Coordinates of C-alpha atoms in Angstrom, one line a residue:
Chain A
M1 CA -0.1 0.3 0.0
V2 CA 1.1 3.7 -0.4
E3 CA 0.3 7.0 0.7
Q4 CA -1.0 10.0 -1.8
L5 CA -1.8 13.2 -0.9
S6 CA -5.1 14.8 -2.1
V7 CA -4.7 18.8 -2.1
F8 CA -7.7 20.8 -2.2
L9 CA -7.3 23.5 -5.1
A10 CA -9.6 26.6 -5.2
N11 CA -10.3 27.1 -9.1
E12 CA -7.6 29.9 -9.0
Q13 CA -4.8 30.8 -11.4
G14 CA -1.5 29.6 -9.8
R15 CA -2.8 27.4 -7.4
L16 CA -1.4 24.4 -9.1
A17 CA 1.5 25.5 -10.1
R18 CA 2.0 26.9 -6.4
M19 CA 1.6 23.8 -5.1
C20 CA 4.5 22.3 -7.4
R21 CA 6.6 24.8 -6.5
L22 CA 6.8 24.3 -2.6
L23 CA 7.2 20.9 -3.3
G24 CA 9.8 21.5 -5.6
D25 CA 11.9 23.9 -3.4
A26 CA 11.6 21.4 -0.4
G27 CA 13.1 19.1 -3.3
L28 CA 10.2 16.4 -3.0
N29 CA 9.7 15.0 -6.3
M30 CA 6.3 13.9 -7.7
H31 CA 6.3 10.5 -9.6
A32 CA 2.3 11.0 -10.3
L33 CA -0.4 13.7 -10.8
V34 CA -3.9 13.9 -11.2
V35 CA -6.3 16.4 -11.0
A36 CA -9.7 16.0 -10.5
D37 CA -11.8 18.9 -11.5
T38 CA -15.2 20.4 -10.7
A39 CA -16.6 23.7 -12.0
D40 CA -15.2 25.8 -8.7
Y41 CA -12.5 23.3 -7.3
G42 CA -10.4 20.6 -7.8
V43 CA -8.3 17.8 -6.3
A44 CA -5.1 17.0 -7.0
R45 CA -3.8 13.7 -6.2
V46 CA 0.0 13.3 -5.8
I47 CA 2.7 10.4 -5.2
C48 CA 5.8 12.2 -4.1
D49 CA 8.5 11.5 -2.1
R50 CA 8.1 11.7 1.7
P51 CA 4.4 12.4 1.6
H52 CA 4.0 13.2 5.4
T53 CA 6.7 16.3 5.0
A54 CA 4.9 17.3 1.8
R55 CA 1.9 17.8 3.9
G56 CA 3.6 19.9 6.0
V57 CA 5.3 21.9 4.0
L58 CA 1.6 22.9 1.5
E59 CA -0.3 23.0 5.1
R60 CA 2.1 25.5 6.5
D61 CA 1.4 27.2 3.1
G62 CA -2.5 27.4 3.8
F63 CA -3.4 24.2 1.4
A64 CA -5.8 21.8 3.0
V65 CA -4.3 18.2 2.1
S66 CA -5.2 14.8 3.4
V67 CA -3.3 11.9 3.5
T68 CA -5.5 8.4 1.8
R69 CA -4.0 5.1 1.3
V70 CA -4.4 3.8 -2.1
I71 CA -2.8 0.8 -3.8
A72 CA -0.1 0.5 -6.3
A73 CA -0.5 -2.5 -8.5
E74 CA 2.2 -3.5 -11.3
V75 CA 0.4 -4.4 -14.5
P76 CA 2.3 -5.8 -17.7
D77 CA 2.4 -2.9 -20.1
R78 CA 0.4 -5.1 -22.9
A79 CA -3.0 -5.2 -24.3
G80 CA -5.5 -5.8 -22.0
G81 CA -3.1 -5.8 -19.1
L82 CA -5.6 -3.4 -16.7
A83 CA -8.5 -5.0 -17.6
D84 CA -7.3 -8.5 -16.1
V85 CA -6.9 -6.7 -12.7
L86 CA -10.0 -4.8 -12.8
E87 CA -12.0 -8.2 -13.6
L88 CA -10.4 -10.0 -10.4
L89 CA -11.7 -6.9 -8.3
G90 CA -15.3 -6.6 -10.0
N91 CA -15.4 -10.4 -9.9
E92 CA -15.1 -10.1 -6.2
G93 CA -17.7 -7.4 -6.0
V94 CA -14.8 -4.7 -5.1
N95 CA -15.8 -1.0 -6.4
V96 CA -12.7 1.0 -7.7
E97 CA -13.2 4.6 -6.8
Y98 CA -11.0 5.9 -9.2
L99 CA -7.7 4.8 -10.8
Y100 CA -4.8 6.4 -12.6
C101 CA -1.6 4.9 -13.7
F102 CA 2.0 6.1 -14.6
L103 CA 5.1 4.1 -16.6
K104 CA 8.0 3.9 -14.9
P105 CA 10.7 4.6 -17.4
D106 CA 13.4 1.8 -17.2
A107 CA 10.4 -0.8 -16.6
A108 CA 8.4 -3.0 -18.9
T109 CA 5.3 -3.1 -16.2
A110 CA 2.8 0.0 -15.8
V111 CA 1.9 1.3 -12.3
D112 CA -1.7 1.6 -11.6
I113 CA -3.0 3.4 -8.6
L114 CA -6.2 2.4 -7.3
R115 CA -8.5 3.9 -5.0
V116 CA -11.1 1.1 -3.7
E117 CA -13.3 1.2 -0.4
D118 CA -11.5 -1.3 1.4
A119 CA -7.8 -1.4 0.4
V120 CA -7.1 -4.2 2.9
A121 CA -9.6 -6.8 1.1
A122 CA -8.5 -5.9 -2.3
S123 CA -4.9 -6.2 -1.7
E124 CA -5.7 -9.9 -0.7
I125 CA -7.6 -10.6 -4.2
L126 CA -4.5 -9.2 -6.0
T127 CA -1.9 -10.9 -4.4
R128 CA -3.7 -14.1 -4.1
A129 CA -4.0 -13.8 -8.2
G130 CA -0.7 -13.1 -8.2
V131 CA -0.5 -9.1 -9.2
S132 CA 2.5 -7.9 -7.6
L133 CA 1.6 -4.9 -6.0
L134 CA 4.2 -2.1 -4.5
H135 CA 5.6 -0.9 -1.0
A136 CA 6.2 2.8 -0.6
S137 CA 9.9 2.2 -1.1
Q138 CA 9.5 1.0 -4.3
V139 CA 7.6 4.0 -5.8
Y140 CA 9.0 7.3 -3.7
E141 CA 11.3 7.8 -0.9
P142 CA 8.9 7.0 2.1
D143 CA 9.1 9.8 5.2
A144 CA 12.1 9.0 7.8
V145 CA 11.0 7.2 11.0
Chain B
M1 CA -18.9 42.6 41.4
F2 CA -17.1 45.6 41.1
Q3 CA -19.9 48.0 42.4
P4 CA -22.2 45.7 44.4
E5 CA -24.2 48.3 46.1
L6 CA -25.5 49.4 42.4
E7 CA -25.3 46.5 40.6
T8 CA -27.4 44.6 43.4
M9 CA -29.8 47.6 44.2
P10 CA -33.5 46.3 44.5
S11 CA -35.8 46.9 41.5
E12 CA -37.9 49.4 43.1
A13 CA -35.0 51.6 44.5
L14 CA -33.5 51.5 40.4
R15 CA -36.9 52.4 38.8
A16 CA -37.1 55.3 41.4
L17 CA -33.5 56.3 40.5
Q18 CA -33.9 55.9 36.9
L19 CA -37.4 58.0 36.9
D20 CA -35.3 60.8 38.9
R21 CA -32.0 60.4 36.3
L22 CA -34.9 60.7 33.6
R23 CA -36.4 63.9 34.7
T24 CA -33.2 65.7 35.0
Q25 CA -31.8 64.4 31.7
L26 CA -35.0 65.4 29.8
R27 CA -34.6 69.0 30.8
R28 CA -31.0 69.3 30.4
V29 CA -31.5 68.0 26.4
Y30 CA -34.4 70.6 26.3
D31 CA -32.7 73.3 27.5
N32 CA -29.2 72.6 25.5
V33 CA -29.8 70.8 22.4
P34 CA -31.5 72.8 19.6
L35 CA -33.0 69.3 17.9
Y36 CA -34.9 67.9 21.4
R37 CA -36.3 71.4 21.9
R38 CA -37.5 71.5 18.2
K39 CA -38.3 67.7 18.3
Y40 CA -40.6 68.2 21.6
D41 CA -41.9 71.1 20.8
E42 CA -43.1 70.0 17.5
A43 CA -44.4 66.7 19.0
G44 CA -46.4 68.5 22.1
F45 CA -44.3 67.1 24.6
E46 CA -43.5 68.9 27.9
P47 CA -40.4 67.6 29.6
D48 CA -41.3 68.3 32.9
S49 CA -44.6 66.4 32.3
L50 CA -43.3 63.0 32.6
E51 CA -44.8 61.2 36.3
T52 CA -43.7 57.6 35.4
L53 CA -41.2 55.5 34.0
G54 CA -44.2 54.4 31.9
D55 CA -44.5 58.1 29.9
L56 CA -41.2 57.5 28.2
K57 CA -43.8 56.5 25.4
R58 CA -44.7 60.2 24.9
V59 CA -41.5 60.8 24.5
P60 CA -40.0 61.4 20.3
F61 CA -37.3 59.3 19.2
T62 CA -33.8 59.8 18.3
V63 CA -32.5 58.0 15.2
K64 CA -28.9 57.5 13.8
D65 CA -29.9 59.9 11.0
D66 CA -30.3 62.6 13.7
L67 CA -26.8 62.0 14.8
R68 CA -25.4 62.2 11.3
A69 CA -27.3 65.1 10.6
A70 CA -25.7 67.1 13.7
Y71 CA -21.9 66.2 12.2
P72 CA -19.7 67.1 14.1
F73 CA -21.1 68.6 17.3
G74 CA -24.6 70.0 17.0
M75 CA -25.9 67.3 19.4
F76 CA -23.7 68.0 22.7
A77 CA -25.8 69.4 25.4
V78 CA -22.4 71.3 26.8
P79 CA -20.3 73.4 25.8
L80 CA -17.0 72.2 23.7
R81 CA -14.7 73.4 26.7
D82 CA -16.4 71.1 29.3
I83 CA -15.8 68.0 26.5
V84 CA -12.6 66.2 27.3
R85 CA -12.6 63.6 24.8
V86 CA -14.1 62.4 20.9
H87 CA -14.9 59.4 19.5
S88 CA -17.0 58.5 16.5
S89 CA -19.2 55.6 15.5
S90 CA -17.1 53.1 14.0
G91 CA -19.1 53.5 10.7
T92 CA -20.5 50.0 10.3
T93 CA -23.5 51.4 7.9
G94 CA -23.4 54.8 6.2
Q95 CA -21.5 58.2 7.6
V96 CA -19.9 58.3 10.5
S97 CA -21.6 60.2 14.4
V98 CA -19.4 61.9 16.7
V99 CA -19.7 61.7 20.2
G100 CA -18.2 63.8 23.1
Y101 CA -17.5 62.9 26.6
T102 CA -17.1 65.0 29.4
R103 CA -14.7 64.3 32.4
G104 CA -17.5 62.8 34.5
D105 CA -18.9 60.9 31.7
I106 CA -14.8 59.2 31.0
E107 CA -15.2 58.5 34.9
R108 CA -19.0 57.0 34.7
W109 CA -17.6 54.5 31.4
S110 CA -14.4 53.5 33.1
D111 CA -16.7 52.3 35.9
L112 CA -18.9 50.5 33.7
M113 CA -16.5 48.9 31.8
A114 CA -14.7 48.1 35.5
R115 CA -18.0 46.2 35.9
T116 CA -18.0 44.6 32.5
F117 CA -14.5 43.1 33.6
A118 CA -15.5 42.3 36.7
C119 CA -18.6 40.4 35.3
A120 CA -16.6 38.5 33.4
G121 CA -14.4 37.4 36.2
A122 CA -11.4 39.8 36.2
T123 CA -10.0 41.1 39.2
A124 CA -6.7 43.4 39.9
D125 CA -4.5 40.3 39.7
D126 CA -5.0 40.0 36.0
I127 CA -3.4 40.7 33.2
V128 CA -5.7 42.1 30.4
Q129 CA -4.3 42.4 26.9
V130 CA -6.7 45.1 25.0
T131 CA -6.9 44.2 21.2
Y132 CA -9.5 46.6 20.2
G133 CA -8.5 49.2 17.9
Y134 CA -7.3 52.4 19.8
G135 CA -8.7 55.6 18.5
L136 CA -11.6 56.9 17.0
F137 CA -13.6 54.1 17.5
T138 CA -14.7 53.4 21.2
G139 CA -13.6 49.7 22.1
G140 CA -9.6 50.3 22.4
L141 CA -9.8 53.1 24.8
G142 CA -13.2 52.2 26.5
A143 CA -11.7 48.6 27.5
H144 CA -8.3 50.6 28.3
Y145 CA -9.6 52.5 31.1
G146 CA -12.3 49.9 32.5
S147 CA -9.4 47.6 33.1
E148 CA -7.2 50.2 34.5
R149 CA -10.4 51.5 36.9
L150 CA -10.4 47.8 37.6
G151 CA -6.9 47.7 38.8
A152 CA -5.9 44.7 36.3
M153 CA -2.4 45.2 34.3
T154 CA -3.4 46.7 31.2
I155 CA -1.6 46.4 28.0
P156 CA -2.4 48.6 25.3
V157 CA -1.8 46.4 22.2
S158 CA -4.4 47.9 20.0
G159 CA -5.2 45.8 16.8
G160 CA -3.4 44.2 14.2
N161 CA -0.2 42.4 14.1
T162 CA -1.5 39.0 15.2
A163 CA 1.9 37.5 15.6
R164 CA 2.9 40.0 17.8
Q165 CA -0.1 39.6 19.7
V166 CA 0.1 35.7 20.2
Q167 CA 3.5 36.5 21.3
I168 CA 3.0 39.2 23.9
L169 CA -0.2 36.6 25.3
K170 CA 2.4 34.2 25.6
D171 CA 5.8 36.2 27.1
F172 CA 3.2 38.4 29.2
G173 CA 1.3 35.6 30.6
V174 CA -1.8 37.4 29.6
T175 CA -5.0 36.1 31.7
V176 CA -8.1 38.3 29.9
L177 CA -8.2 39.1 26.0
A178 CA -10.3 42.0 25.2
C179 CA -11.5 41.8 21.2
T180 CA -13.8 41.2 18.8
P181 CA -15.0 37.4 18.7
S182 CA -13.5 36.9 15.1
Y183 CA -10.2 38.0 15.6
A184 CA -10.0 36.0 18.6
L185 CA -10.1 32.8 16.1
L186 CA -7.6 34.4 14.3
I187 CA -5.3 34.7 17.3
A188 CA -6.1 30.7 17.4
E189 CA -5.2 30.1 14.1
T190 CA -1.9 32.3 14.2
A191 CA -0.9 30.5 17.2
A192 CA -1.4 27.3 16.1
S193 CA 0.4 28.1 12.7
M194 CA 3.5 29.3 15.0
G195 CA 3.2 26.2 17.0
V196 CA 2.3 27.9 20.0
D197 CA -0.1 26.0 22.0
I198 CA -2.2 29.0 23.2
R199 CA -4.7 26.3 25.4
S200 CA -2.0 25.7 27.8
L201 CA -1.1 29.5 28.2
P202 CA -2.6 30.9 31.5
L203 CA -5.3 32.7 29.2
K204 CA -8.4 32.0 31.0
V205 CA -11.4 34.6 29.7
G206 CA -12.1 36.7 27.0
V207 CA -14.4 39.8 26.6
F208 CA -15.5 40.1 23.4
G209 CA -18.0 42.3 21.3
A210 CA -18.3 44.9 18.7
E211 CA -20.3 42.4 16.3
P212 CA -22.9 40.4 16.4
W213 CA -21.6 36.7 17.2
S214 CA -23.4 33.2 17.8
E215 CA -23.6 30.6 20.7
A216 CA -22.1 27.9 18.5
M217 CA -19.0 30.6 17.8
R218 CA -19.0 30.6 21.4
S219 CA -18.2 26.6 21.9
Q220 CA -15.9 27.1 18.7
I221 CA -13.6 30.0 20.6
E222 CA -13.9 28.6 24.1
D223 CA -12.7 25.2 22.3
A224 CA -9.9 27.0 20.3
L225 CA -8.3 28.8 23.1
G226 CA -9.6 27.2 26.2
I227 CA -11.2 29.9 27.6
T228 CA -14.7 31.1 28.8
A229 CA -16.1 33.4 26.8
I230 CA -18.1 36.3 27.4
D231 CA -20.5 38.7 25.3
I232 CA -20.8 42.5 26.0
Y233 CA -22.3 44.9 24.7
G234 CA -22.1 48.7 23.4
L235 CA -22.4 51.2 20.7
S236 CA -20.9 54.5 20.3
E237 CA -24.1 56.3 19.8
V238 CA -25.1 55.4 23.5
M239 CA -21.7 55.3 25.2
G240 CA -19.2 52.4 23.4
P241 CA -18.8 48.8 25.3
G242 CA -20.2 48.8 28.8
V243 CA -23.5 49.3 28.1
A244 CA -24.6 45.6 29.0
S245 CA -21.9 42.2 29.6
E246 CA -22.9 38.7 30.5
C247 CA -21.8 37.3 33.8
R248 CA -19.9 33.8 34.1
H249 CA -23.4 32.6 33.9
K250 CA -23.8 33.4 30.2
Q251 CA -27.8 33.6 30.5
G252 CA -28.1 37.3 28.9
L253 CA -26.3 40.1 29.4
H254 CA -27.0 42.8 32.3
V255 CA -27.8 46.1 31.2
F256 CA -26.1 48.7 33.3
E257 CA -29.6 49.9 34.0
D258 CA -28.4 52.5 36.6
H259 CA -27.1 54.6 33.7
F260 CA -29.5 53.3 30.8
L261 CA -32.6 52.5 30.0
I262 CA -34.0 49.6 28.0
E263 CA -37.0 49.4 25.8
I264 CA -37.9 46.8 23.5
L265 CA -40.4 47.8 21.1
D266 CA -42.0 46.1 18.0
P267 CA -40.2 47.6 15.4
H268 CA -43.2 48.2 13.2
T269 CA -45.7 49.8 15.5
M270 CA -42.9 51.3 18.2
E271 CA -45.4 49.8 21.1
P272 CA -43.5 48.0 23.7
V273 CA -43.5 44.2 23.6
A274 CA -43.9 41.8 26.7
D275 CA -40.7 40.8 28.7
G276 CA -39.6 38.1 27.2
E277 CA -40.5 38.8 23.7
Q278 CA -38.0 40.2 20.4
G279 CA -38.1 43.4 19.2
E280 CA -35.7 46.7 18.3
V281 CA -33.6 47.8 21.3
V282 CA -33.7 51.3 22.6
F283 CA -31.8 53.5 24.9
T284 CA -32.1 56.2 26.9
T285 CA -28.8 57.9 28.7
L286 CA -29.6 58.4 32.2
T287 CA -26.1 60.2 33.0
K288 CA -24.6 60.7 30.3
E289 CA -23.5 64.9 29.9
G290 CA -21.8 65.0 27.0
I291 CA -24.1 63.9 24.4
P292 CA -27.2 62.2 26.0
V293 CA -29.3 60.2 23.4
I294 CA -33.3 59.7 24.4
R295 CA -34.9 56.9 23.2
Y296 CA -32.4 56.0 20.7
R297 CA -33.4 53.7 18.2
T298 CA -30.5 51.0 17.6
R299 CA -32.0 48.8 15.1
D300 CA -30.3 45.8 17.2
I301 CA -33.2 43.0 17.7
S302 CA -33.3 41.8 21.2
R303 CA -35.3 40.7 24.0
I304 CA -35.5 40.8 27.8
I305 CA -34.7 37.6 29.6
P306 CA -37.3 37.1 32.2
G307 CA -36.6 36.3 35.7
E308 CA -33.4 36.7 38.4
C309 CA -29.8 35.9 37.7
A310 CA -28.1 33.3 40.1
C311 CA -25.0 36.1 39.9
G312 CA -27.2 38.6 42.3
R313 CA -26.9 41.4 40.3
T314 CA -30.7 42.7 39.8
F315 CA -29.9 44.7 36.6
R316 CA -32.5 43.1 34.0
R317 CA -30.4 41.0 31.0
M318 CA -30.9 41.0 27.4
E319 CA -30.6 38.1 25.3
R320 CA -27.2 38.3 22.8
V321 CA -27.8 40.7 20.1
T322 CA -28.5 38.1 16.8
G323 CA -28.1 41.1 14.2
R324 CA -28.7 44.7 13.7
T325 CA -31.6 45.5 11.7
D326 CA -29.3 46.9 8.8
D327 CA -27.5 44.0 8.2
M328 CA -30.3 41.6 7.9
L329 CA -30.5 40.3 4.5
I330 CA -34.0 39.9 2.3
I331 CA -33.1 36.7 0.4
R332 CA -36.3 36.1 -1.7
G333 CA -38.5 37.8 0.9
V334 CA -37.4 35.7 3.5
N335 CA -35.2 37.9 6.8
V336 CA -32.1 36.4 7.3
Y337 CA -29.1 37.6 10.1
P338 CA -25.2 36.8 8.7
S339 CA -25.2 35.2 12.3
Q340 CA -28.1 32.6 11.3
I341 CA -25.8 31.6 8.7
E342 CA -22.9 31.3 10.9
Q343 CA -25.3 29.0 13.7
V344 CA -25.7 26.8 11.1
L345 CA -22.4 26.4 9.5
M346 CA -20.8 25.9 13.2
G347 CA -23.1 22.6 13.5
I348 CA -22.0 21.2 10.1
P349 CA -18.6 19.3 11.1
G350 CA -16.1 19.6 8.0
V351 CA -16.1 23.0 7.7
A352 CA -14.1 25.5 9.2
P353 CA -15.9 29.1 11.3
H354 CA -15.2 31.2 8.5
Y355 CA -17.7 31.9 6.2
Q356 CA -18.9 35.0 3.6
V357 CA -22.2 35.8 2.0
V358 CA -21.5 37.0 -1.5
L359 CA -24.9 38.8 -2.7
G360 CA -25.2 38.9 -6.6
K361 CA -27.5 39.0 -9.6
R362 CA -28.1 37.0 -12.6
G363 CA -30.4 38.8 -14.7
S364 CA -32.8 40.4 -12.4
M365 CA -32.4 37.6 -10.0
D366 CA -30.8 38.1 -6.7
T367 CA -28.2 35.6 -6.2
V368 CA -26.9 34.4 -2.6
E369 CA -23.6 32.7 -2.4
V370 CA -22.5 31.4 0.9
Q371 CA -18.7 30.8 0.7
V372 CA -17.4 28.2 3.6
E373 CA -13.9 27.2 4.3
V374 CA -13.1 23.4 3.9
G375 CA -12.3 22.5 7.2
P376 CA -8.3 21.0 8.4
D377 CA -9.8 17.8 9.3
F378 CA -12.3 17.2 6.4
A379 CA -11.0 13.8 4.4
F380 CA -11.6 15.2 0.8
D381 CA -10.1 13.2 -1.3
E382 CA -12.9 12.1 -3.3
I383 CA -15.0 14.6 -5.2
R384 CA -18.4 13.0 -4.1
E385 CA -17.4 13.7 -0.6
L386 CA -16.9 17.5 -1.4
E387 CA -20.0 17.4 -3.1
S388 CA -22.1 16.1 -0.5
L389 CA -20.4 18.3 2.0
Q390 CA -21.9 21.2 -0.2
R391 CA -25.1 19.8 -0.4
K392 CA -25.3 19.2 3.3
V393 CA -24.5 23.0 4.2
A394 CA -26.9 24.0 1.1
G395 CA -29.8 21.8 2.7
A396 CA -28.8 23.0 6.3
I397 CA -29.1 26.6 5.2
A398 CA -32.3 25.8 3.6
S399 CA -34.0 23.7 5.9
S400 CA -33.4 26.1 9.3
L401 CA -33.6 29.5 7.6
A402 CA -36.2 28.4 4.5
V403 CA -34.1 30.0 2.1
S404 CA -31.8 28.5 -0.7
V405 CA -28.2 29.9 -2.0
D406 CA -25.5 28.7 -3.7
V407 CA -22.5 27.0 -1.6
K408 CA -19.1 27.3 -2.8
L409 CA -16.3 25.7 -1.2
V410 CA -12.8 27.4 -0.7
E411 CA -9.3 26.6 0.5
P412 CA -8.3 27.1 4.0
R413 CA -7.4 30.9 5.0
A414 CA -9.4 31.9 1.6
I415 CA -11.8 33.8 3.5
Q416 CA -9.9 37.3 4.4
R417 CA -9.7 37.5 8.0
S418 CA -10.6 40.9 9.8
E419 CA -8.5 42.2 12.8
G420 CA -11.1 44.1 13.9
K421 CA -15.2 43.6 12.8
A422 CA -15.6 40.6 10.3
K423 CA -16.7 41.7 6.8
R424 CA -19.6 38.9 6.5
V425 CA -21.4 40.0 4.0
L426 CA -20.2 41.2 0.3
D427 CA -22.5 43.1 -1.6
L428 CA -21.8 42.9 -5.6
R429 CA -25.0 44.1 -6.8
R430 CA -24.4 47.6 -6.7
E431 CA -21.4 47.4 -8.9
G432 CA -23.1 45.8 -11.9
E433 CA -25.8 48.5 -12.1

């Protein structure tokens, strides 16, 4: 399981840039970013290094940030790769709230980030079926303990 | 109690004192202020004809426009050489009015504000940080003189520079904070961002006034600062702060009736309402020399809380003012006070206690947008959670106030913080015309 930041963004010029700049200045690299938007506001979902440090950096600047636990699944980079994974979950009645994916530059697999209601149960289903799930340290630099 | 012999006076003695002072006051304004003489002559009211307090209903009213028209000194009842201080209304609505104080007025005002601090439980042992603005606004100097009169150590910080306010609160071991309720919340927020645990400081009580606030906001402030929050009331036209104050029982504000006569009137008929019923608050000053006001229509809505208070004060209590008729919004025919919206918001987890009501126009239709900040603890990862919060806020406002409004969620701290009176309503309708 990995940790994702959800950042509330007013629909105003420069807010996303400000968020990225703060993370950049703190030396926190982003590995994936997706923005869900409505007419008035958006929510940026970010996979980045040291998520709890990143949360602190953003909150000190007035951003509303929450940390969400999501599943990072390694999916073969070929036609139908994701469909297999989703069918596994669908057959077990697991509903996916949202999903996005990114490619690691040097790998033959894509990483899919899945947000489901019961992440523990979904992880078990996938592991049982032989899908490889990534740990935090395989995706980003975790916070120092 | 600061003046127990006066504050617990038997009510018969109090009424006799009021009548005696009222008769003197009416004669003085008739003799010294042309506006009163003209009004009373026109109405056929003879100032010496007042026999009972009930006769007060024959006396013409004084309104805010009278004071504005008399700008600057036209309603002073003494020669300027007897005036030692002037203040002016904070200009909450329209043009300002100027008020003058004689040396005696300042003495009495100091006593009344000392009473106010004592009502909140303060004594000479306390350290009072006065964060009301010093200047033409009555809040700063009014609180300052009262705190000194009580014998408390008084810190005249005035408003602004919130980080410094927090530093002083902490370093000086302040026990009593006097400011507007919205500023108290900003101080709490600022302390948190500075890493100061404000709840662990010696601060124990807040003396808050100068803007309407709700019971829910009181809980929020008490919780955020770890203090008891006391509501105080006053207005510059009547004197400034120190007209009425809650005691530690927080069951309404004791009106300092030996100096101010309170009436609650039906705002349409201007007839008195029964004790316990809501109406417009009308004040008559009984001892003021510089600028006495007779039956001054405050436009504030309140009621007399019937019954005695456990604190032993015999002064009757008025309910906290929920709004001024001037602040009242008429939204598609429904009367709404911003403080009612506040009360609703405070009951909803997930939103912060900061809000602004924006009035606009879409075609010929008035629109009302309530902007609320997403609370720091709200887990808003999913858009549908946010949308459901938005619907919940709109639904709660619709069900308790019977008006439909648009709700816009904004980022924390997006709503401008005020160091004095919070600006709760932004009216954009004029700009489009």
